[in-house]
Amino acid sequence: MTRGLDYYEVMGLTRSANDIDIRRAYRRLALKYHPDINSESAARDEFIRICEAYEVLSDPKMKGFYDLYGEDALKDGLPDGKGGLKGPLYRFNPEESPALVFQRFFGTSNPYEALEALSHQFEAMTSEEPPAKGKSKVYPLELTLEEIYHGCLKKVAHKRKVLLYSGEYEEEERTLTVDVKPGLPTGTRFVFEGEGNKTPKREPGPVVFVLKPKPHSRFSRRGADLVHKVTMPLHHALIGTSVDVRTLDDRDLKVPIADIVRPGSTVVVPGEGMPLPASPGARGNLILEIDLLFPTHLNETQKMLLRSAFFLPPATEQNEEQKKALRDYEAAFTHELKGWATVFKR
């Protein structure tokens, strides 16, 4: 190990130097004399002395010992009172220690990488921060289902405050155009950067319009599907019927209901929902949610007829009298003048 060093002198410091002074000095000197950067013949030896001085002075325990007893006591030890020495407290290997000290300090053994990191830190400290941006202003964009179905260009107005250098506010009305593509989902955000309130020291924030469908008389929206509620009389639910639906593009659909309908049943009509923006030409589904309308009262004759319908024997098991009774009943039911079959169609 090198002897006769004044660590403070090697670092260009006085004995009153604190930890920050020591770190700053090492950062500057280590990069200046690193042998991979400095090709002068004396640079390597200077770099070794700098690393040794920093390792001692950056450790509070070793620095205190060095300040009290000096370099020889630090490297050899103190007299133990028996003619020998107690120690040493510190050993420095000039072949290995400098690289280890450098890497611990900079986080890399590459001095060029350390220089680049310092350059980035300096730029971060000296570069001017961009002006802060104002808050977002969020408004609902309420459109009819027809407007969302077909797509539209919607003019929207909003007011923003402008803070003048005099300290007074003035209100500015802005008109924006929202391009709504057919079938865009509920909650789609239309962002207009720089349209928020203006102040001299703050960039205007964005104005955001959030798509929301207005209530509709015939449909509600569920994702890409349209839901249409149907209240169906019980007799239609049992024997079948058809449901008329006026679509958003003014077509009349007649949806057949052939199966027995149970309470809470749904009927899905494929391809009659909202357009799918990601798949041109494709659409979601139309969903009929069916609620059954039960009669509030049945007289005894109606009850008897219902029982007779539910417990009617199969045709193969009916006798001649039963068959004749059914023919007579059907003739009376469907009679053009006296029958009541026409009422059933309502």
XYZ file of C-alpha atoms in Angstrom, residues 48-324:
277
model
C -5.476 4.761 -7.232
C -4.647 7.454 -4.638
C -8.038 9.151 -5.162
C -9.937 5.879 -4.665
C -7.935 5.062 -1.508
C -8.498 8.544 -0.072
C -12.233 8.413 -0.815
C -12.672 4.938 0.688
C -11.170 6.145 3.983
C -12.798 9.583 4.158
C -16.277 8.330 3.131
C -16.364 5.857 6.030
C -17.134 7.749 9.288
C -15.310 5.189 11.453
C -12.126 5.105 9.357
C -12.192 8.878 8.813
C -12.390 9.473 12.576
C -9.549 7.028 13.237
C -7.424 8.624 10.500
C -8.060 12.136 11.852
C -6.915 11.035 15.351
C -4.034 8.697 14.671
C -2.928 9.176 11.065
C -2.225 6.905 8.153
C 0.358 4.581 9.755
C -1.925 3.671 12.669
C -4.769 3.084 10.211
C -2.700 0.656 8.095
C -0.470 -0.917 10.770
C -2.492 -0.663 13.967
C -1.962 0.863 17.419
C 0.536 -0.317 20.062
C -1.089 -2.980 22.244
C 1.112 -2.206 25.321
C 2.911 -5.521 25.013
C 5.444 -4.506 22.417
C 3.169 -5.372 19.484
C 0.481 -3.690 17.386
C -3.300 -4.056 17.471
C -4.791 -3.788 14.001
C -4.630 -2.868 11.196
C -8.032 -1.228 10.632
C -7.664 -0.753 6.865
C -6.111 -2.534 3.911
C -6.105 -1.281 0.319
C -5.229 -3.457 -2.698
C -4.082 -1.139 -5.530
C -4.830 -3.826 -8.138
C -8.433 -4.532 -7.175
C -9.703 -1.904 -4.749
C -9.880 1.142 -7.094
C -12.275 -0.590 -9.506
C -14.475 -1.773 -6.628
C -14.627 1.709 -5.087
C -15.523 3.249 -8.470
C -18.274 0.710 -9.154
C -19.832 1.112 -5.699
C -19.979 4.876 -6.175
C -21.220 5.110 -9.785
C -23.100 1.825 -10.065
C -20.990 0.815 -13.064
C -17.356 0.014 -13.839
C -17.628 1.841 -17.168
C -16.556 5.503 -16.776
C -18.271 6.527 -20.019
C -21.560 5.121 -18.758
C -21.036 7.070 -15.527
C -20.423 10.263 -17.521
C -23.607 9.736 -19.537
C -25.649 9.220 -16.365
C -24.245 12.457 -14.939
C -25.095 14.255 -18.170
C -28.720 13.086 -17.955
C -28.931 14.196 -14.324
C -27.570 17.610 -15.233
C -30.064 18.001 -18.077
C -32.917 17.032 -15.764
C -31.839 19.654 -13.227
C -31.275 22.458 -15.728
C -34.051 21.856 -18.262
C -37.153 23.982 -17.931
C -40.249 22.048 -16.941
C -43.164 22.302 -19.346
C -46.048 24.403 -18.107
C -48.569 22.540 -15.999
C -51.729 21.500 -17.790
C -55.167 22.526 -16.594
C -57.851 20.125 -15.440
C -60.050 18.197 -17.854
C -63.572 19.442 -18.391
C -65.964 16.530 -18.961
C -69.442 16.821 -20.484
C -72.013 14.181 -21.453
C -72.786 13.935 -25.156
C -76.415 12.826 -25.194
C -77.579 11.517 -28.576
C -80.656 9.671 -29.753
C -80.289 6.011 -30.612
C -81.040 6.941 -34.221
C -78.078 9.372 -34.259
C -75.751 6.730 -32.814
C -77.149 4.067 -35.157
C -76.598 6.090 -38.339
C -73.607 8.151 -37.129
C -73.546 11.942 -37.259
C -71.492 15.114 -37.063
C -72.606 16.874 -33.905
C -71.917 20.518 -33.152
C -71.385 21.066 -29.442
C -70.780 24.292 -27.567
C -68.970 24.843 -24.310
C -67.802 27.874 -22.378
C -64.332 28.289 -20.973
C -62.776 30.891 -18.738
C -59.775 32.885 -19.923
C -57.636 34.523 -17.221
C -56.153 37.767 -18.490
C -52.827 39.207 -17.332
C -54.849 41.922 -15.594
C -56.189 39.238 -13.268
C -59.718 39.400 -14.675
C -61.608 36.522 -16.221
C -63.527 36.609 -19.448
C -65.813 33.870 -20.726
C -65.232 32.472 -24.192
C -67.766 30.348 -26.044
C -66.304 27.580 -28.182
C -68.029 25.419 -30.809
C -66.605 21.976 -31.496
C -67.565 19.259 -33.985
C -67.846 15.678 -32.771
C -67.553 12.964 -35.427
C -69.734 10.094 -34.196
C -69.181 6.932 -36.211
C -72.159 4.527 -36.553
C -72.587 2.235 -33.546
C -69.921 3.711 -31.240
C -70.289 2.199 -27.759
C -71.756 4.039 -24.803
C -68.983 5.771 -22.855
C -66.849 6.583 -25.919
C -64.710 9.614 -25.077
C -64.143 12.423 -27.573
C -61.107 14.408 -26.392
C -60.332 17.947 -27.571
C -56.881 18.920 -26.325
C -56.243 22.525 -25.333
C -59.908 23.515 -25.156
C -60.115 23.922 -21.369
C -59.776 27.050 -19.243
C -56.791 29.302 -20.123
C -54.414 31.016 -17.711
C -51.068 32.724 -18.415
C -49.072 30.107 -16.448
C -50.984 26.955 -17.304
C -51.628 25.126 -20.548
C -55.346 24.620 -21.234
C -56.473 21.135 -20.322
C -58.629 18.959 -22.577
C -62.382 19.091 -23.005
C -63.928 15.610 -23.054
C -67.371 14.623 -24.303
C -68.642 11.202 -23.185
C -71.208 9.439 -25.378
C -74.512 8.693 -23.658
C -77.727 7.503 -25.386
C -80.940 9.363 -24.644
C -83.931 7.322 -23.394
C -85.843 5.806 -26.312
C -89.528 4.952 -26.639
C -88.943 1.475 -28.127
C -85.404 0.351 -27.390
C -82.706 0.329 -24.777
C -79.090 -0.345 -25.602
C -77.048 -3.219 -24.197
C -73.579 -3.090 -25.741
C -74.095 -3.729 -29.461
C -77.574 -5.202 -28.874
C -80.938 -3.441 -28.862
C -83.496 -4.559 -26.300
C -87.225 -4.247 -27.014
C -89.723 -5.072 -24.263
C -92.902 -6.905 -25.276
C -95.991 -7.427 -23.140
C -97.710 -10.533 -24.496
C -101.180 -11.844 -23.572
C -101.160 -15.329 -22.133
C -103.095 -16.888 -25.003
C -100.491 -15.635 -27.514
C -97.721 -17.043 -25.353
C -99.373 -20.453 -25.409
C -100.375 -20.857 -29.052
C -97.922 -18.561 -30.896
C -98.094 -15.157 -32.508
C -95.880 -12.595 -34.207
C -94.414 -9.353 -32.850
C -94.236 -6.204 -34.939
C -91.098 -4.076 -34.411
C -90.277 -0.753 -36.057
C -86.477 -0.579 -36.454
C -84.216 2.440 -36.009
C -83.796 2.656 -39.786
C -87.615 2.676 -40.282
C -88.159 -0.911 -41.381
C -91.060 -3.010 -40.094
C -90.055 -6.419 -38.754
C -92.557 -9.188 -38.076
C -90.911 -11.567 -35.625
C -92.668 -14.973 -35.450
C -93.143 -16.587 -32.045
C -93.834 -20.277 -32.602
C -92.798 -21.885 -29.316
C -94.563 -21.610 -25.987
C -93.248 -18.513 -24.196
C -92.426 -18.678 -20.503
C -92.248 -15.706 -18.132
C -88.915 -13.894 -18.595
C -88.265 -15.481 -22.003
C -86.157 -13.701 -24.610
C -86.210 -14.000 -28.373
C -83.023 -13.093 -30.256
C -83.186 -11.697 -33.789
C -79.603 -11.833 -35.166
C -78.156 -8.852 -37.023
C -80.854 -6.325 -36.102
C -78.931 -4.469 -33.386
C -76.426 -1.591 -33.493
C -73.683 -1.404 -36.155
C -70.295 -2.769 -35.077
C -67.640 -0.057 -35.669
C -64.813 -2.616 -35.885
C -66.683 -4.802 -38.403
C -68.259 -2.736 -41.196
C -71.553 -4.223 -42.341
C -71.993 -6.306 -39.185
C -74.497 -5.536 -36.441
C -75.448 -6.762 -33.012
C -78.736 -8.469 -32.187
C -82.279 -7.402 -31.437
C -83.447 -8.948 -28.169
C -87.151 -9.205 -27.367
C -87.717 -9.419 -23.614
C -91.192 -10.834 -23.080
C -93.439 -10.140 -20.116
C -96.689 -12.129 -19.933
C -100.053 -10.469 -19.391
C -102.311 -12.744 -17.361
C -106.098 -12.305 -17.264
C -107.408 -10.684 -14.096
C -110.611 -12.796 -14.023
C -112.063 -15.976 -15.575
C -115.751 -16.901 -15.377
C -116.828 -20.486 -14.850
C -117.402 -21.132 -18.549
C -113.886 -19.899 -19.419
C -112.412 -22.096 -16.714
C -114.320 -25.086 -18.027
C -113.119 -24.422 -21.578
C -109.520 -24.129 -20.410
C -109.778 -27.431 -18.561
C -111.302 -29.050 -21.630
C -108.430 -27.758 -23.789
C -105.699 -28.978 -21.464
C -107.285 -32.401 -20.940
C -108.517 -32.993 -24.488
C -107.790 -36.617 -25.476
C -105.523 -37.224 -28.484
C -107.390 -37.574 -31.805
C -106.688 -41.306 -31.913
C -108.428 -41.801 -28.568
C -111.551 -39.699 -29.202
C -114.902 -41.435 -29.739
C -117.440 -40.323 -32.362
C -119.432 -38.205 -29.955
C -116.303 -36.317 -28.840
C -115.249 -35.730 -32.435
C -118.736 -34.423 -33.358
